[in-house]
Short mmCIF file of C-alpha atoms in Angstrom, two decimals:
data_model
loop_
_atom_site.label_atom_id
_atom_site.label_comp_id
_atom_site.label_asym_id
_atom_site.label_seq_id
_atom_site.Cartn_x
_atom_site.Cartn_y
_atom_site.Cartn_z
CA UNK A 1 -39.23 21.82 -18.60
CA UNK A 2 -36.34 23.03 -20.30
CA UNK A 3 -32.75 21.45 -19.50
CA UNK A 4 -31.19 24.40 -16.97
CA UNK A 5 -34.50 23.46 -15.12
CA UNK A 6 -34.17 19.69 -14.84
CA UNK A 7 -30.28 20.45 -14.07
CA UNK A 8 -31.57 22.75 -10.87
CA UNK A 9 -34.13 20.77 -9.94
CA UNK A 10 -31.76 17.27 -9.98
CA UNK A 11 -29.30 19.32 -8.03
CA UNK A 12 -31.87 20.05 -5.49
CA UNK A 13 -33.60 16.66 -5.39
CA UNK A 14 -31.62 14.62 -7.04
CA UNK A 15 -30.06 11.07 -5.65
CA UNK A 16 -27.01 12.96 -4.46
CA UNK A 17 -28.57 15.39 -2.69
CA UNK A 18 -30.79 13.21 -1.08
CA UNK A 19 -28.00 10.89 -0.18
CA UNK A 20 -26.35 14.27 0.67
CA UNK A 21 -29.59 14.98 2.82
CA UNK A 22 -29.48 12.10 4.64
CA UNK A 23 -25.77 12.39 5.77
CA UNK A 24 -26.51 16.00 7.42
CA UNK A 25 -29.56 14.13 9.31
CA UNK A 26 -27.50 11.46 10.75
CA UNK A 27 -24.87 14.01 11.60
CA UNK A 28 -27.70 15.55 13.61
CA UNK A 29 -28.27 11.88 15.08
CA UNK A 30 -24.53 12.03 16.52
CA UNK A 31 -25.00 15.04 18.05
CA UNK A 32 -27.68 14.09 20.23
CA UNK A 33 -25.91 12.38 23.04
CA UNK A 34 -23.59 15.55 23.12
CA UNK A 35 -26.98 17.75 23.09
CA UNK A 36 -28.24 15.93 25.96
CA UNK A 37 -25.67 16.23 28.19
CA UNK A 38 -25.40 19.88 27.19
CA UNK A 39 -28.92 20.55 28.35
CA UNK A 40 -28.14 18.45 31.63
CA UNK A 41 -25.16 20.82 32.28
CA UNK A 42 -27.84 24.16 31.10
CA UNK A 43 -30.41 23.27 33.45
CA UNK A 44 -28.06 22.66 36.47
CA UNK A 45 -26.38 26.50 35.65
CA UNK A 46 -29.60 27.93 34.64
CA UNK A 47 -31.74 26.28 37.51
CA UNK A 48 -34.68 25.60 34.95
CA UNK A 49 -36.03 22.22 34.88
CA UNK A 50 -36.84 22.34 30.84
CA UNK A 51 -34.11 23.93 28.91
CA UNK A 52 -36.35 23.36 25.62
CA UNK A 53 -38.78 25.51 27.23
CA UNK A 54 -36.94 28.44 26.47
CA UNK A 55 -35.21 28.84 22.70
CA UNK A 56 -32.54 31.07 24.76
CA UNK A 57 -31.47 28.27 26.52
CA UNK A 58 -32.19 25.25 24.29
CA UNK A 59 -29.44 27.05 21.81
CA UNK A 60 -27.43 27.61 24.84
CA UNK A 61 -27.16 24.03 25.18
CA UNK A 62 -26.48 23.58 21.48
CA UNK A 63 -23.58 26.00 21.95
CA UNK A 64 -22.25 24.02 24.26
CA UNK A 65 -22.72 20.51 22.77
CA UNK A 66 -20.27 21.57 19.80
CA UNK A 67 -16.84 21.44 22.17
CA UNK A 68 -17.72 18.35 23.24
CA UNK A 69 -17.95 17.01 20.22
CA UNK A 70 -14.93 18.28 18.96
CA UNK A 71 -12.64 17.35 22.01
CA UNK A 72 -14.36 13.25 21.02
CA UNK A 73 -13.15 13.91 17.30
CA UNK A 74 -9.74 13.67 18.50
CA UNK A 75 -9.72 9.82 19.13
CA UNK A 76 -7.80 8.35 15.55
CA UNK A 77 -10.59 6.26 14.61
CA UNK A 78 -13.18 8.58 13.68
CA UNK A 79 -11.76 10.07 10.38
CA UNK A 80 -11.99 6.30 8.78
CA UNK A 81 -15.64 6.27 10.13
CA UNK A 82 -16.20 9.76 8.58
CA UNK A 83 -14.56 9.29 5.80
CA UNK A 84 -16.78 6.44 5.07
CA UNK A 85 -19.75 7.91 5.82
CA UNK A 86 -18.94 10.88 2.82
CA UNK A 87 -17.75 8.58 0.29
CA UNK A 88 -20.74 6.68 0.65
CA UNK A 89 -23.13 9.86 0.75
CA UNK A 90 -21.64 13.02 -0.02
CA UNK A 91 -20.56 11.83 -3.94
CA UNK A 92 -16.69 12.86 -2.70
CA UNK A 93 -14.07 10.40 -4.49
CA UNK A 94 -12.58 8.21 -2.18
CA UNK A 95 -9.20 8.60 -3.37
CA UNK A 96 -9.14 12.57 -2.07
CA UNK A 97 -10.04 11.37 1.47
CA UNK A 98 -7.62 9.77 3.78
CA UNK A 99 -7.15 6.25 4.25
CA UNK A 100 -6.96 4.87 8.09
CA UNK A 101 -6.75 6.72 11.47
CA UNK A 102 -5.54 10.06 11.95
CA UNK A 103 -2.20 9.91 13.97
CA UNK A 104 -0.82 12.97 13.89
CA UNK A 105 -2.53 16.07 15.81
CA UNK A 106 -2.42 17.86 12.77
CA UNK A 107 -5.05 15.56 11.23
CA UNK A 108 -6.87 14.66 14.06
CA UNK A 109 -7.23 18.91 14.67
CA UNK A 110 -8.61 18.67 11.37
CA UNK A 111 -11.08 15.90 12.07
CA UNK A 112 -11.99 17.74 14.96
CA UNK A 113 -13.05 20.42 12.75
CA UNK A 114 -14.65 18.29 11.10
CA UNK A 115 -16.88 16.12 13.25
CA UNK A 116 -18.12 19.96 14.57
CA UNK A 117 -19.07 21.22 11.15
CA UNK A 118 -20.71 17.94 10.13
CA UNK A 119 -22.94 17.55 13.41
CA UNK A 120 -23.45 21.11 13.74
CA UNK A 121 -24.87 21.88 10.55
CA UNK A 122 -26.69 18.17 10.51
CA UNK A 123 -28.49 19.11 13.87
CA UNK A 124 -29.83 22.59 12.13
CA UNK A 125 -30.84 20.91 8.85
CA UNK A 126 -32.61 17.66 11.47
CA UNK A 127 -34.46 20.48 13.63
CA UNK A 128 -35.58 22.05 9.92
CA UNK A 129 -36.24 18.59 8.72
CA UNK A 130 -38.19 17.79 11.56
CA UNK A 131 -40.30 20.78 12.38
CA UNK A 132 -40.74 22.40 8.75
CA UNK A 133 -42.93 20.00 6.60
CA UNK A 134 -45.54 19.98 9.49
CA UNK A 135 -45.67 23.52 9.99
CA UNK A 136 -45.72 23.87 5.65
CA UNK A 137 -48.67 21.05 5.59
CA UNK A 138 -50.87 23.23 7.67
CA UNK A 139 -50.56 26.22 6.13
CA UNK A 140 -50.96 24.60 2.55
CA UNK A 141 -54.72 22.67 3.71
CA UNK A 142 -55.82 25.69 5.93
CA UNK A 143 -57.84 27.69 3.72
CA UNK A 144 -59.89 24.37 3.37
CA UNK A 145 -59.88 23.03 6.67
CA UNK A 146 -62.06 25.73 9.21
CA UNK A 147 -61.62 23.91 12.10
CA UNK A 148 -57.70 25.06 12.12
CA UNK A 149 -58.51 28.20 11.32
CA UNK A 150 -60.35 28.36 14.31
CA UNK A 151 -58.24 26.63 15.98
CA UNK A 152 -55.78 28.23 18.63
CA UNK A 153 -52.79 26.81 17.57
CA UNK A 154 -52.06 30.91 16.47
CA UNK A 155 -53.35 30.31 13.16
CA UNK A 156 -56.42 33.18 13.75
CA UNK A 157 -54.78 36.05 11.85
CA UNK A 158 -55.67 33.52 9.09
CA UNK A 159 -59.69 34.42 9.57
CA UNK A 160 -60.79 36.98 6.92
CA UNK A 161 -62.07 36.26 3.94
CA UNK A 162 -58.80 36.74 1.43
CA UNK A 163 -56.05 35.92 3.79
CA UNK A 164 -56.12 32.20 4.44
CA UNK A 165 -55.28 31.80 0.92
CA UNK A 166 -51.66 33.38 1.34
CA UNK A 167 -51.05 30.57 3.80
CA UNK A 168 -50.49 27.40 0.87
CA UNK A 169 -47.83 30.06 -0.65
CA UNK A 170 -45.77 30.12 2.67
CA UNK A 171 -46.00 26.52 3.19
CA UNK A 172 -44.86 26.36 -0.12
CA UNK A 173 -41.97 28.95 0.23
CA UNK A 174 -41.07 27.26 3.81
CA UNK A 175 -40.73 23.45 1.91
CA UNK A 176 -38.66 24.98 -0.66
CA UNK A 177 -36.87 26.93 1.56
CA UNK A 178 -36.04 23.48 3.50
CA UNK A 179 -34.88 21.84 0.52
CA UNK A 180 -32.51 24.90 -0.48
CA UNK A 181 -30.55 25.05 3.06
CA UNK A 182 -30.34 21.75 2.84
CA UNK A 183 -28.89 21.12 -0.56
CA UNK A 184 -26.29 24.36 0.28
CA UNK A 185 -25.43 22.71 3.84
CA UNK A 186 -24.84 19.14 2.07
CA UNK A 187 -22.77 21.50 -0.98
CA UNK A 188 -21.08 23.12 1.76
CA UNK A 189 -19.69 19.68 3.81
CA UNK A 190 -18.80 18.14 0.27
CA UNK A 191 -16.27 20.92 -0.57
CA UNK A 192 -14.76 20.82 2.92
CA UNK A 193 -14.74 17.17 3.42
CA UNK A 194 -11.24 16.39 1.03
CA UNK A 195 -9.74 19.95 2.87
CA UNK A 196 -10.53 18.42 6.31
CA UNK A 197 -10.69 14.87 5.72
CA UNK A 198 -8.17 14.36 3.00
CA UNK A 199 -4.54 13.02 3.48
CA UNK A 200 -2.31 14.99 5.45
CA UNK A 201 1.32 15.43 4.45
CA UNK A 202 2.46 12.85 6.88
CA UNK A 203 -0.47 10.60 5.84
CA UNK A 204 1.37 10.93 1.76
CA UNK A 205 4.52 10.43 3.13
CA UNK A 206 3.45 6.98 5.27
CA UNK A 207 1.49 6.14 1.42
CA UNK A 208 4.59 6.74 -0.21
CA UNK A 209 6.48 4.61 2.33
CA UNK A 210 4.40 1.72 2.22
CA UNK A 211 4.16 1.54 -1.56
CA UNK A 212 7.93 1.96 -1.37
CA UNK A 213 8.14 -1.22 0.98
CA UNK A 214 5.74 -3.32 -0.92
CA UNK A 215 7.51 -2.54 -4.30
CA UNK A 216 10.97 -3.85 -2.58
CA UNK A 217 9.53 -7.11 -1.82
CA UNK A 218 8.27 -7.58 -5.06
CA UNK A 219 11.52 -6.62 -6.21
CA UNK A 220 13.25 -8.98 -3.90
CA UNK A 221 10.45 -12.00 -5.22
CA UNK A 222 11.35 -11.33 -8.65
CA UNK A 223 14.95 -11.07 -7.75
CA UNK A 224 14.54 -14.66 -6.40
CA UNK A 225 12.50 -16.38 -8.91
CA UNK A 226 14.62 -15.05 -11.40
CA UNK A 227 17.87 -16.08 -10.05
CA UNK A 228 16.56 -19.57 -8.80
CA UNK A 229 14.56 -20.59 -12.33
CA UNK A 230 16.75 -18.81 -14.26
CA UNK A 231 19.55 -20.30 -13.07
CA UNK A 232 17.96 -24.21 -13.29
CA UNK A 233 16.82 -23.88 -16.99
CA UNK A 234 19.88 -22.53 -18.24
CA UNK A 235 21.90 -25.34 -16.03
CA UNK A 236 19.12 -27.66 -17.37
CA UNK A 237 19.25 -26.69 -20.75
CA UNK A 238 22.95 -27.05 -21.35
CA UNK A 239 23.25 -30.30 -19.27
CA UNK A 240 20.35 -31.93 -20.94
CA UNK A 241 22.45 -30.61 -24.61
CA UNK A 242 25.80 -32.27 -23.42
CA UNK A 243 23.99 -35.15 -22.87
CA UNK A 244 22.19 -35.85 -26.17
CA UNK A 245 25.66 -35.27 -27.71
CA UNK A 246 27.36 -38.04 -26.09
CA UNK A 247 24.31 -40.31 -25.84
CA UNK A 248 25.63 -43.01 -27.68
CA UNK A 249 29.66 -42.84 -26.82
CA UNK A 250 29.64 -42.11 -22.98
CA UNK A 251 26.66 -43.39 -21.54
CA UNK A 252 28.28 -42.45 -18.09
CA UNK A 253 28.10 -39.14 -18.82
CA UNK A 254 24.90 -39.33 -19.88
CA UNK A 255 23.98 -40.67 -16.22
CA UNK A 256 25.60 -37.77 -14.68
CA UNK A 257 23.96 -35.26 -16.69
CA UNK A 258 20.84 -37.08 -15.70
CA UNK A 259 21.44 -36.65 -12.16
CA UNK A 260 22.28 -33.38 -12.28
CA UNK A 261 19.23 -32.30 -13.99
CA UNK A 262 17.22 -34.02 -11.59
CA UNK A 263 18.82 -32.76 -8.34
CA UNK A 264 18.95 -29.10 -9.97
CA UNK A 265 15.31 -29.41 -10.77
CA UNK A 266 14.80 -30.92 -7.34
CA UNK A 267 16.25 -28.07 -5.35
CA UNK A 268 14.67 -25.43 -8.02
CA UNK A 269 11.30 -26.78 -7.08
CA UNK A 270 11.81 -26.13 -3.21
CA UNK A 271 13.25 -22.63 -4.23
CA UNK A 272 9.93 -22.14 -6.44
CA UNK A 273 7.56 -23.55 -3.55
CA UNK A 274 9.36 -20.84 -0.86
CA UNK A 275 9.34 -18.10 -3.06
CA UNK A 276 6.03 -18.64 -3.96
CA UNK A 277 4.63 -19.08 -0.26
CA UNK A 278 5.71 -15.67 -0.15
CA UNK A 279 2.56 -14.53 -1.81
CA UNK A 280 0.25 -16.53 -0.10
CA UNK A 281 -1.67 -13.86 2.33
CA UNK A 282 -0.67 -13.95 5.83
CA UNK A 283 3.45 -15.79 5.39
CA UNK A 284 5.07 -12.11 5.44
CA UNK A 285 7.80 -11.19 3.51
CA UNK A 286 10.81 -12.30 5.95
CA UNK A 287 10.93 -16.12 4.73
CA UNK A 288 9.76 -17.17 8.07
CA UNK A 289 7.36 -19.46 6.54
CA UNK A 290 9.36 -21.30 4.19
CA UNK A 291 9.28 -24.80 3.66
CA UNK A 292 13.34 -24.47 3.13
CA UNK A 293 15.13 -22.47 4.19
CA UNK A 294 17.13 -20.17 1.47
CA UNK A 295 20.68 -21.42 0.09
CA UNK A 296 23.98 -19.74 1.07
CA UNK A 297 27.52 -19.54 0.34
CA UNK A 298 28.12 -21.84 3.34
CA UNK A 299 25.55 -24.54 3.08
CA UNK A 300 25.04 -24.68 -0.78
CA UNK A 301 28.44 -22.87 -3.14
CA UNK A 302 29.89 -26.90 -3.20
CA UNK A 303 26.36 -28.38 -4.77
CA UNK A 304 26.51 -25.25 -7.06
CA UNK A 305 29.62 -25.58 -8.57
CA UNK A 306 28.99 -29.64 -9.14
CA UNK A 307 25.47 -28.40 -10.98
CA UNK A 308 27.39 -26.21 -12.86
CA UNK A 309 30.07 -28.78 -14.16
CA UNK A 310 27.64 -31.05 -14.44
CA UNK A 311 26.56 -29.08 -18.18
CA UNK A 312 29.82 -28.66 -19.40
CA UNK A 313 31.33 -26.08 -18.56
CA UNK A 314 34.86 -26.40 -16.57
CA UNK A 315 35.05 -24.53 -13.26
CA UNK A 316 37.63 -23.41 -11.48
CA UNK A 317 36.93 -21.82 -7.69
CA UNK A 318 39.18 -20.56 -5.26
CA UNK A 319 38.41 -19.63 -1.65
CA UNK A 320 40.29 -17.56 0.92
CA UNK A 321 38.10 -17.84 3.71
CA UNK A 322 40.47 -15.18 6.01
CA UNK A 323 40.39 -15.67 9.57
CA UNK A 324 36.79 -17.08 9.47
CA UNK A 325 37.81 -20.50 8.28
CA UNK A 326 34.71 -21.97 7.57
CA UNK A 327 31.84 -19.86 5.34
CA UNK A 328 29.88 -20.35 8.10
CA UNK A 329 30.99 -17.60 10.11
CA UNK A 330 29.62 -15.30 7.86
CA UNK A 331 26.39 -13.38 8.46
CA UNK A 332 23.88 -14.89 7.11
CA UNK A 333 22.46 -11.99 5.10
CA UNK A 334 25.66 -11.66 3.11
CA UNK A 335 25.81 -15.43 2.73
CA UNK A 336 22.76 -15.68 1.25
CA UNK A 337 23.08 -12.76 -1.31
CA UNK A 338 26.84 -14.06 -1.69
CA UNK A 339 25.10 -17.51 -3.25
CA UNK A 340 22.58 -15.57 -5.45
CA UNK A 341 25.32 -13.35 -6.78
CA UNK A 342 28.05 -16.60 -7.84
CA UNK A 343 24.66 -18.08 -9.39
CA UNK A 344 23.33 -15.32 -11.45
CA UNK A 345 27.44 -15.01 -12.63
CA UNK A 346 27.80 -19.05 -13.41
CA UNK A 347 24.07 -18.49 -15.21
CA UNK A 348 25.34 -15.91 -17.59
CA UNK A 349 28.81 -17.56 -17.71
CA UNK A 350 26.03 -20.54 -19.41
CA UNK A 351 24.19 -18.66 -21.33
CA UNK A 352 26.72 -16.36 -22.81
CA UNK A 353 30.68 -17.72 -22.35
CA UNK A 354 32.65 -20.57 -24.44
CA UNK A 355 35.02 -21.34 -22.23
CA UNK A 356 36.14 -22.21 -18.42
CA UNK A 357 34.96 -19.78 -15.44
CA UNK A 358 37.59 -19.38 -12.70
CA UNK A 359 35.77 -18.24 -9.49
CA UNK A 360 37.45 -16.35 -6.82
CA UNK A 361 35.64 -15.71 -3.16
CA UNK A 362 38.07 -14.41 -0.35
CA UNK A 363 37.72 -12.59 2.78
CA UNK A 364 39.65 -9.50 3.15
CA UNK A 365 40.30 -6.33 4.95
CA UNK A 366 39.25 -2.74 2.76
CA UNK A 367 42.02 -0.73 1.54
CA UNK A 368 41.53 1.61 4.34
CA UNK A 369 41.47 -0.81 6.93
CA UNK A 370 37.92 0.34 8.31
CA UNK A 371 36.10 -3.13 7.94
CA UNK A 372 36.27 -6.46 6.49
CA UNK A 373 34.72 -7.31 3.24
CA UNK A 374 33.90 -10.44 1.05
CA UNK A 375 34.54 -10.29 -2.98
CA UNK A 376 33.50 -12.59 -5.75
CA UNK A 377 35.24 -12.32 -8.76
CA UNK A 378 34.34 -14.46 -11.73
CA UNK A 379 35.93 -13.98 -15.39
CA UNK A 380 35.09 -16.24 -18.12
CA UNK A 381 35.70 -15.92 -22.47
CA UNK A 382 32.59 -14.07 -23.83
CA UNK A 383 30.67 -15.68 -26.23
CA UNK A 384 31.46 -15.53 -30.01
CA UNK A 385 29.29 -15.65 -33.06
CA UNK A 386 30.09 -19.52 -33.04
CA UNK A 387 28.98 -19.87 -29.57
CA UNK A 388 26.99 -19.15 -27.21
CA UNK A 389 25.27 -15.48 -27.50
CA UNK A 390 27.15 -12.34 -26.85
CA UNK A 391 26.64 -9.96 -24.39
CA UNK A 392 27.17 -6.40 -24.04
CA UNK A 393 25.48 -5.30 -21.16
CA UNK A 394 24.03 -6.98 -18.13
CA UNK A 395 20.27 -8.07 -17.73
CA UNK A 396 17.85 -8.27 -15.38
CA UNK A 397 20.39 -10.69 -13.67
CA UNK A 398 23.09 -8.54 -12.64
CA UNK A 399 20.74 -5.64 -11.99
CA UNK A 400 19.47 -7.64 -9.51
CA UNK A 401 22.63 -9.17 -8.15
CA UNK A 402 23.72 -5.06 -7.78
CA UNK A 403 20.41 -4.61 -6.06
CA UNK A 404 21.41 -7.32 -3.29
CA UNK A 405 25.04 -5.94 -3.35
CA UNK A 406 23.37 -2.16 -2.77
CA UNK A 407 21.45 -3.62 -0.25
CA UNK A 408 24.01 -4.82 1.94
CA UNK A 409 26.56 -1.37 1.07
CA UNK A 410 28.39 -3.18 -1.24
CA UNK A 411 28.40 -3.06 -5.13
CA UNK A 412 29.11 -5.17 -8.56
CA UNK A 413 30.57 -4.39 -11.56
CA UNK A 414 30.11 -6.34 -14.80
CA UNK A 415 31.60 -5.99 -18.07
CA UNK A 416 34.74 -6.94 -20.23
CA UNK A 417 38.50 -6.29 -18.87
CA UNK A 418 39.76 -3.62 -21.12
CA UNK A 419 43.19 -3.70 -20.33
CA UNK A 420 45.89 -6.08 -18.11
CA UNK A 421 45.62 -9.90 -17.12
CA UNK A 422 42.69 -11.55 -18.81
CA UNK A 423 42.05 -8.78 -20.91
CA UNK A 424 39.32 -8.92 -23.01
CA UNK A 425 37.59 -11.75 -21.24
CA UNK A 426 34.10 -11.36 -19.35
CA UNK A 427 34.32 -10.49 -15.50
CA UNK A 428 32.11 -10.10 -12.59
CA UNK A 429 33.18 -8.59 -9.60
CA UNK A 430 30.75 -8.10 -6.14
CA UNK A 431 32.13 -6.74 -2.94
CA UNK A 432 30.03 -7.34 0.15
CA UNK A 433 30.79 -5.23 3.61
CA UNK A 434 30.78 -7.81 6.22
CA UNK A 435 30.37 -4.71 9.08
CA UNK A 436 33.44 -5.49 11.06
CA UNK A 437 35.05 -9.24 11.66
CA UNK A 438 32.90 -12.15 10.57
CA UNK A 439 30.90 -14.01 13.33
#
């Protein structure tokens, strides 16, 4: 058998099309319950008490099984059930169906269409299935069994001497026959399955929204660990340094820097643990599951600052609370991203400056009056090629401390002062919206 031939005949008989076989006969299966109600409604209009005595009225009732099948189709969960059914049979890849019920009419119209094609075909291809090998048997074994040739089963046209032996070739053609309508009906639901079943536009645009969602709170994770551990090794780093150079001459020091590394890595531990339950399946991505809950300008800046000193560097802050008073008046959104932002600015100030940071937070009212608004400005001496390294740009740090800014309506700008008071030193500068007076 040459290779077209084994090609055809796999295409025919093959494990897809069998699988594909199988998928027509169980849509044949679903549309029995329809059927039967059908031929209840038939015989009540038609006033027969066997509708599949007549083939007028047993198609009748297969007419009118199809609309009820398609007004059940409707209901959102049976597009996840079909499409299940054809990724497992019909060979189709999963990733051109749709994933999850049908919600909008426009795809459930289309898994209407649908369920109708796919039990309507399947019931033709089950009645084949069902009454054509039979039928082909016989007619294959009757030219050497004479008791159904004399049999009235309307075989007796069969009797002469040279035409019972046309019968095994119409068995024959009927079985091959069978197997061609049903490889072209199982053909013909594959190529409509991804029109019918695939993902609407509204089904790409919900896709695109949730991968947009889970992609902003991985960005927010990484945001966190990398301003909470980032922040603790540097802080670590440089404390732990100051300490081995003084070892010997200020052993008070020395305990200080000790403390400090231990209550930085304390706290960065928690941080690490809440960040981290995150993840685990089931705690969401609002924090509600913490074990602590997250630091904030109000509860944590003071601690901070003390960390910060702690390796070194000198620090000076100033706060103009405004009208609030008291830090904790602010919303707790911007107080939270407010701490992040000062820490990923004293982490670089670390890493990167020589000298002392001065820190400015105040409250104030925008230039046009329109709403209140809280800015952070810190400016420190950049690094030199004696000190600590230079920077030119900002990292992943102050991308992310413009992503919380962004988030909030606000914005950051990083870089050196090119001209005025402090020029050429190293400044950060975040303004946060506050959306009217603080609380």
């Amino acid at each position: 058998m040459g290779t077209g031939a084994r090609a055809g005949v796999a295409r025919l008989l093959g494990a897809r099309a069998r699988r594909r076989w199988v998928h027509l006969i169980l849509g044949g299966a679903l549309l029995m319950p329809y059927f039967l109600l059908a031929e209840v409604a038939v015989s009540v209009v038609a006033s027969v008490g066997n509708v599949l005595g007549s083939t007028r009225l047993t198609f009748a009732a297969y007419g009118v099984s199809l609309p009820l099948a398609a007004v059940t189709a409707v209901f959102a969960l049976v597009r996840p059930m079909s499409a299940g059914a054809v990724r497992a049979l019909c060979g189709v890849p999963g990733e051109r169906l749709a994933e999850g019920p049908a919600r909008s009419w426009q795809a459930r119209g289309r898994t209407s269409v649908w369920w109708t094609l796919h039990l309507g075909v399947g019931a033709v291809i089950s009645g084949m299935s069902l009454a054509v090998p039979p039928m082909a048997v016989v007619l294959i074994v009757l030219p050497f069994v004479r008791r159904l040739r004399d049999a009235p089963v309307g075989l007796g046209w069969f009797r002469t001497g040279a035409e019972p032996y046309t019968a095994p070739l119409l068995g024959i053609a009927l079985l091959c026959g069978l197997v061609l309508c049903a490889a072209a009906a199982g053909a013909l639901l594959a190529r409509a399955a991804p029109v019918l079943l695939g993902p609407t536009a509204a089904d790409r645009l919900a896709a695109a929204e949730e991968r947009a969602a889970d992609l902003a709170v991985r960005n927010r994770l990484a945001r966190e660990l990398h301003d909470a551990v980032g922040h603790a090794l540097s802080a670590v780093t440089l404390q732990a340094n100051a300490a081995r150079r003084v070892l010997d001459s200020d052993p008070g020091f020395v305990r200080e820097a000790l403390a400090a590394i231990e209550d930085t890595t304390r706290r960065t531990v928690g941080e690490l643990d809440a960040v981290l339950g995150l993840l685990r399946e089931g705690d969401g991505a609002d924090g509600s599951d913490r074990s602590q809950p997250a630091p904030t300008l109000a509860a944590d800046l003071d601690g901070l600052l003390a960390r910060s000193r702690a390796a070194g560097t000198r620090i000076t802050a100033h706060q103009d609370r405004g009208a609030a008073g008291d830090w904790a008046r602010l919303p707790a959104i911007v107080s939270r991203e407010a701490y992040r932002i000062v820490q990923e600015g004293l982490s670089n100030a670390l890493r990167h400056g020589t000298g002392p940071v001065e820190l400015w937070i105040a409250v104030q009212d925008r230039d046009d009056g329109t709403q209140r608004e809280l800015e952070i400005t810190m400016t420190n001496p950049p690094g030199t090629a004696e000190g600590p390294k230079p920077r030119a740009t900002g990292g992943r740090g102050l991308r992310g401390a413009a992503e919380r800014a962004a988030l909030l309506g606000g914005g950051v700008e990083a870089g050196p002062v090119e001209a005025g008071p402090g020029e050429g030193r190293w400044r950060l500068r975040a303004v946060l919206p506050l959306g009217g007076d603080e609380r």
